mmCIF file of C-alpha atoms in Angstrom:
data_model
loop_
_atom_site.group_PDB
_atom_site.id
_atom_site.type_symbol
_atom_site.label_atom_id
_atom_site.label_comp_id
_atom_site.label_asym_id
_atom_site.label_seq_id
_atom_site.Cartn_x
_atom_site.Cartn_y
_atom_site.Cartn_z
ATOM 1 C CA MET W 1 -2.613 25.857 -5.187
ATOM 2 C CA THR W 2 0.393 25.415 -2.960
ATOM 3 C CA LEU W 3 0.835 22.035 -1.334
ATOM 4 C CA PRO W 4 0.750 22.093 2.479
ATOM 5 C CA ILE W 5 3.958 20.059 2.544
ATOM 6 C CA ASP W 6 6.995 19.953 0.285
ATOM 7 C CA PRO W 7 7.115 16.443 -1.214
ATOM 8 C CA ALA W 8 10.812 16.872 -2.014
ATOM 9 C CA ARG W 9 11.534 17.233 1.711
ATOM 10 C CA LEU W 10 9.745 14.040 2.708
ATOM 11 C CA ASP W 11 11.781 11.060 3.723
ATOM 12 C CA PRO W 12 10.372 7.685 2.634
ATOM 13 C CA ASP W 13 9.855 6.918 6.349
ATOM 14 C CA ASP W 14 7.537 9.941 6.608
ATOM 15 C CA ILE W 15 5.039 8.174 4.367
ATOM 16 C CA GLY W 16 5.821 4.645 5.517
ATOM 17 C CA GLU W 17 7.263 3.686 2.164
ATOM 18 C CA THR W 18 8.172 0.000 2.041
ATOM 19 C CA GLN W 19 9.263 -1.963 -0.986
ATOM 20 C CA THR W 20 11.019 -5.092 -2.072
ATOM 21 C CA VAL W 21 11.730 -7.080 -5.208
ATOM 22 C CA LEU W 22 10.531 -10.616 -5.807
ATOM 23 C CA GLU W 23 12.269 -12.806 -8.348
ATOM 24 C CA MET W 24 9.231 -14.647 -9.688
ATOM 25 C CA ASP W 25 6.483 -14.530 -12.280
ATOM 26 C CA HIS W 26 3.940 -11.713 -11.950
ATOM 27 C CA GLU W 27 0.950 -13.965 -11.184
ATOM 28 C CA ALA W 28 2.979 -15.964 -8.662
ATOM 29 C CA ALA W 29 4.062 -12.721 -6.983
ATOM 30 C CA ILE W 30 0.448 -11.566 -6.663
ATOM 31 C CA GLU W 31 -0.528 -14.871 -5.047
ATOM 32 C CA HIS W 32 2.512 -14.768 -2.756
ATOM 33 C CA VAL W 33 1.866 -11.185 -1.629
ATOM 34 C CA ARG W 34 -1.831 -11.945 -1.035
ATOM 35 C CA ASP W 35 -0.954 -15.027 1.057
ATOM 36 C CA VAL W 36 1.717 -13.250 3.096
ATOM 37 C CA PHE W 37 -0.487 -10.257 3.865
ATOM 38 C CA THR W 38 -3.377 -12.545 4.784
ATOM 39 C CA ASP W 39 -1.094 -14.480 7.133
ATOM 40 C CA ALA W 40 0.004 -11.154 8.676
ATOM 41 C CA GLY W 41 -3.587 -10.303 9.627
ATOM 42 C CA PHE W 42 -4.813 -8.410 6.592
ATOM 43 C CA GLY W 43 -7.833 -9.178 4.498
ATOM 44 C CA VAL W 44 -7.715 -8.342 0.806
ATOM 45 C CA PRO W 45 -11.249 -7.161 -0.011
ATOM 46 C CA VAL W 46 -10.295 -5.291 -3.186
ATOM 47 C CA GLU W 47 -8.044 -6.340 -6.059
ATOM 48 C CA PHE W 48 -7.666 -4.992 -9.550
ATOM 49 C CA SER W 49 -5.269 -4.637 -12.441
ATOM 50 C CA PRO W 50 -4.897 -1.047 -13.626
ATOM 51 C CA SER W 51 -2.655 -2.261 -16.445
ATOM 52 C CA GLU W 52 -5.359 -4.561 -17.840
ATOM 53 C CA LEU W 53 -7.971 -1.815 -17.573
ATOM 54 C CA LEU W 54 -5.773 0.847 -19.176
ATOM 55 C CA ASN W 55 -4.505 -1.485 -21.881
ATOM 56 C CA GLU W 56 -8.099 -2.330 -22.776
ATOM 57 C CA LYS W 57 -9.633 1.157 -22.481
ATOM 58 C CA VAL W 58 -6.920 3.451 -23.843
ATOM 59 C CA ASP W 59 -4.452 1.040 -25.473
ATOM 60 C CA ALA W 60 -1.834 2.032 -22.894
ATOM 61 C CA ASP W 61 0.531 -0.892 -23.519
ATOM 62 C CA ARG W 62 1.398 -1.093 -19.806
ATOM 63 C CA ASP W 63 3.415 -3.890 -18.254
ATOM 64 C CA PRO W 64 1.639 -5.978 -15.606
ATOM 65 C CA TYR W 65 0.609 -3.850 -12.620
ATOM 66 C CA TYR W 66 -1.679 -5.105 -9.853
ATOM 67 C CA VAL W 67 -3.196 -3.558 -6.718
ATOM 68 C CA LEU W 68 -4.119 -5.555 -3.636
ATOM 69 C CA GLY W 69 -6.305 -3.538 -1.264
ATOM 70 C CA ALA W 70 -5.238 -4.905 2.123
ATOM 71 C CA CYS W 71 -7.127 -4.157 5.313
ATOM 72 C CA ASN W 72 -6.791 -5.180 8.937
ATOM 73 C CA PRO W 73 -10.402 -4.840 10.139
ATOM 74 C CA ALA W 74 -9.610 -4.111 13.795
ATOM 75 C CA VAL W 75 -7.125 -1.374 12.932
ATOM 76 C CA ALA W 76 -9.398 0.047 10.221
ATOM 77 C CA ASP W 77 -12.233 0.298 12.739
ATOM 78 C CA ARG W 78 -10.015 2.190 15.201
ATOM 79 C CA ALA W 79 -8.741 4.484 12.437
ATOM 80 C CA LEU W 80 -12.271 5.372 11.350
ATOM 81 C CA ASP W 81 -13.155 6.286 14.928
ATOM 82 C CA ALA W 82 -9.941 8.280 15.411
ATOM 83 C CA THR W 83 -10.597 10.338 12.256
ATOM 84 C CA ASP W 84 -14.378 10.797 12.530
ATOM 85 C CA GLY W 85 -14.749 8.566 9.484
ATOM 86 C CA LYS W 86 -12.494 10.619 7.211
ATOM 87 C CA LEU W 87 -9.784 7.991 6.795
ATOM 88 C CA GLY W 88 -12.239 5.812 4.888
ATOM 89 C CA ALA W 89 -11.598 8.058 1.885
ATOM 90 C CA LEU W 90 -8.113 6.535 1.724
ATOM 91 C CA PHE W 91 -9.102 2.899 2.362
ATOM 92 C CA PRO W 92 -7.928 0.258 1.693
ATOM 93 C CA CYS W 93 -4.199 0.143 2.355
ATOM 94 C CA ASN W 94 -2.865 -0.714 -1.071
ATOM 95 C CA VAL W 95 0.022 -3.017 -1.814
ATOM 96 C CA VAL W 96 1.118 -2.730 -5.425
ATOM 97 C CA VAL W 97 2.895 -5.370 -7.500
ATOM 98 C CA TRP W 98 4.376 -4.333 -10.824
ATOM 99 C CA GLU W 99 6.584 -6.139 -13.255
ATOM 100 C CA GLU W 100 9.925 -4.396 -13.687
ATOM 101 C CA GLU W 101 10.952 -7.065 -16.163
ATOM 102 C CA PRO W 102 9.831 -10.657 -16.736
ATOM 103 C CA GLY W 103 10.575 -12.630 -13.575
ATOM 104 C CA ARG W 104 11.211 -9.505 -11.485
ATOM 105 C CA GLN W 105 8.354 -7.885 -9.546
ATOM 106 C CA ARG W 106 8.426 -4.740 -7.402
ATOM 107 C CA VAL W 107 6.165 -4.818 -4.319
ATOM 108 C CA TYR W 108 5.403 -1.325 -3.004
ATOM 109 C CA HIS W 109 3.370 0.134 -0.147
ATOM 110 C CA VAL W 110 2.910 3.510 1.520
ATOM 111 C CA SER W 111 1.155 4.052 4.832
ATOM 112 C CA ILE W 112 -2.216 5.725 4.406
ATOM 113 C CA MET W 113 -2.176 6.255 8.173
ATOM 114 C CA ARG W 114 1.031 8.324 7.988
ATOM 115 C CA ILE W 115 -0.097 10.183 4.887
ATOM 116 C CA ALA W 116 -3.445 10.966 6.507
ATOM 117 C CA ARG W 117 -1.626 12.610 9.426
ATOM 118 C CA LEU W 118 0.648 14.598 7.106
ATOM 119 C CA VAL W 119 -2.267 16.088 5.174
ATOM 120 C CA GLY W 120 -4.528 16.659 8.164
ATOM 121 C CA VAL W 121 -7.110 13.930 7.525
ATOM 122 C CA ALA W 122 -6.078 12.192 10.751
ATOM 123 C CA PRO W 123 -5.167 13.849 14.038
ATOM 124 C CA ASP W 124 -1.590 14.008 15.264
ATOM 125 C CA ASP W 125 -2.426 12.511 18.642
ATOM 126 C CA GLU W 126 -1.536 9.481 20.757
ATOM 127 C CA GLU W 127 -4.394 7.309 19.463
ATOM 128 C CA MET W 128 -3.375 7.870 15.844
ATOM 129 C CA ALA W 129 0.283 7.350 16.737
ATOM 130 C CA ASP W 130 -0.660 3.961 18.188
ATOM 131 C CA ILE W 131 -2.589 3.090 15.010
ATOM 132 C CA VAL W 132 0.350 4.144 12.828
ATOM 133 C CA ALA W 133 2.705 2.040 14.936
ATOM 134 C CA GLU W 134 0.441 -1.014 14.841
ATOM 135 C CA THR W 135 -0.102 -0.892 11.089
ATOM 136 C CA GLY W 136 3.613 -0.316 10.591
ATOM 137 C CA GLU W 137 4.425 -3.424 12.596
ATOM 138 C CA LEU W 138 1.913 -5.488 10.610
ATOM 139 C CA VAL W 139 3.254 -4.256 7.272
ATOM 140 C CA ASP W 140 6.859 -4.748 8.380
ATOM 141 C CA ALA W 141 6.064 -8.320 9.411
ATOM 142 C CA ALA W 142 4.468 -8.998 6.032
ATOM 143 C CA PHE W 143 7.407 -7.522 4.104
ATOM 144 C CA GLU W 144 9.863 -9.589 6.169
ATOM 145 C CA ASP W 145 8.029 -12.705 4.973
ATOM 146 C CA LEU W 146 8.054 -11.679 1.318
#
């Protein structure tokens, strides 16, 4: 199967890639990211640690890695309407925190709204452009406060 887009030609802005480094303990970083995203208007209905799961199930020996499933309910509702419910397959908007080394955590996010448009799950129209812009502003505000 040939991909509909060439990933090597994508700019990080095409997928809304945002990242930063926090100089703090892993657990403290998770709490900080959760608080900042909550203050920026996101709920965090889903959280899990793939590293704990994989270390337990397949003895993966992974460093701490945590996923916060952030969601702005008003924007999510609009996005579901704009995509005839299809965008729900990509929910929630994940913010990932992984330990690069003790005391140094990478916080990483990509825009499911932008990715959905790139792969045809969401329309490339004005309504979706407004949703992409709004979520981008919310995420940018959160990352500025990290």
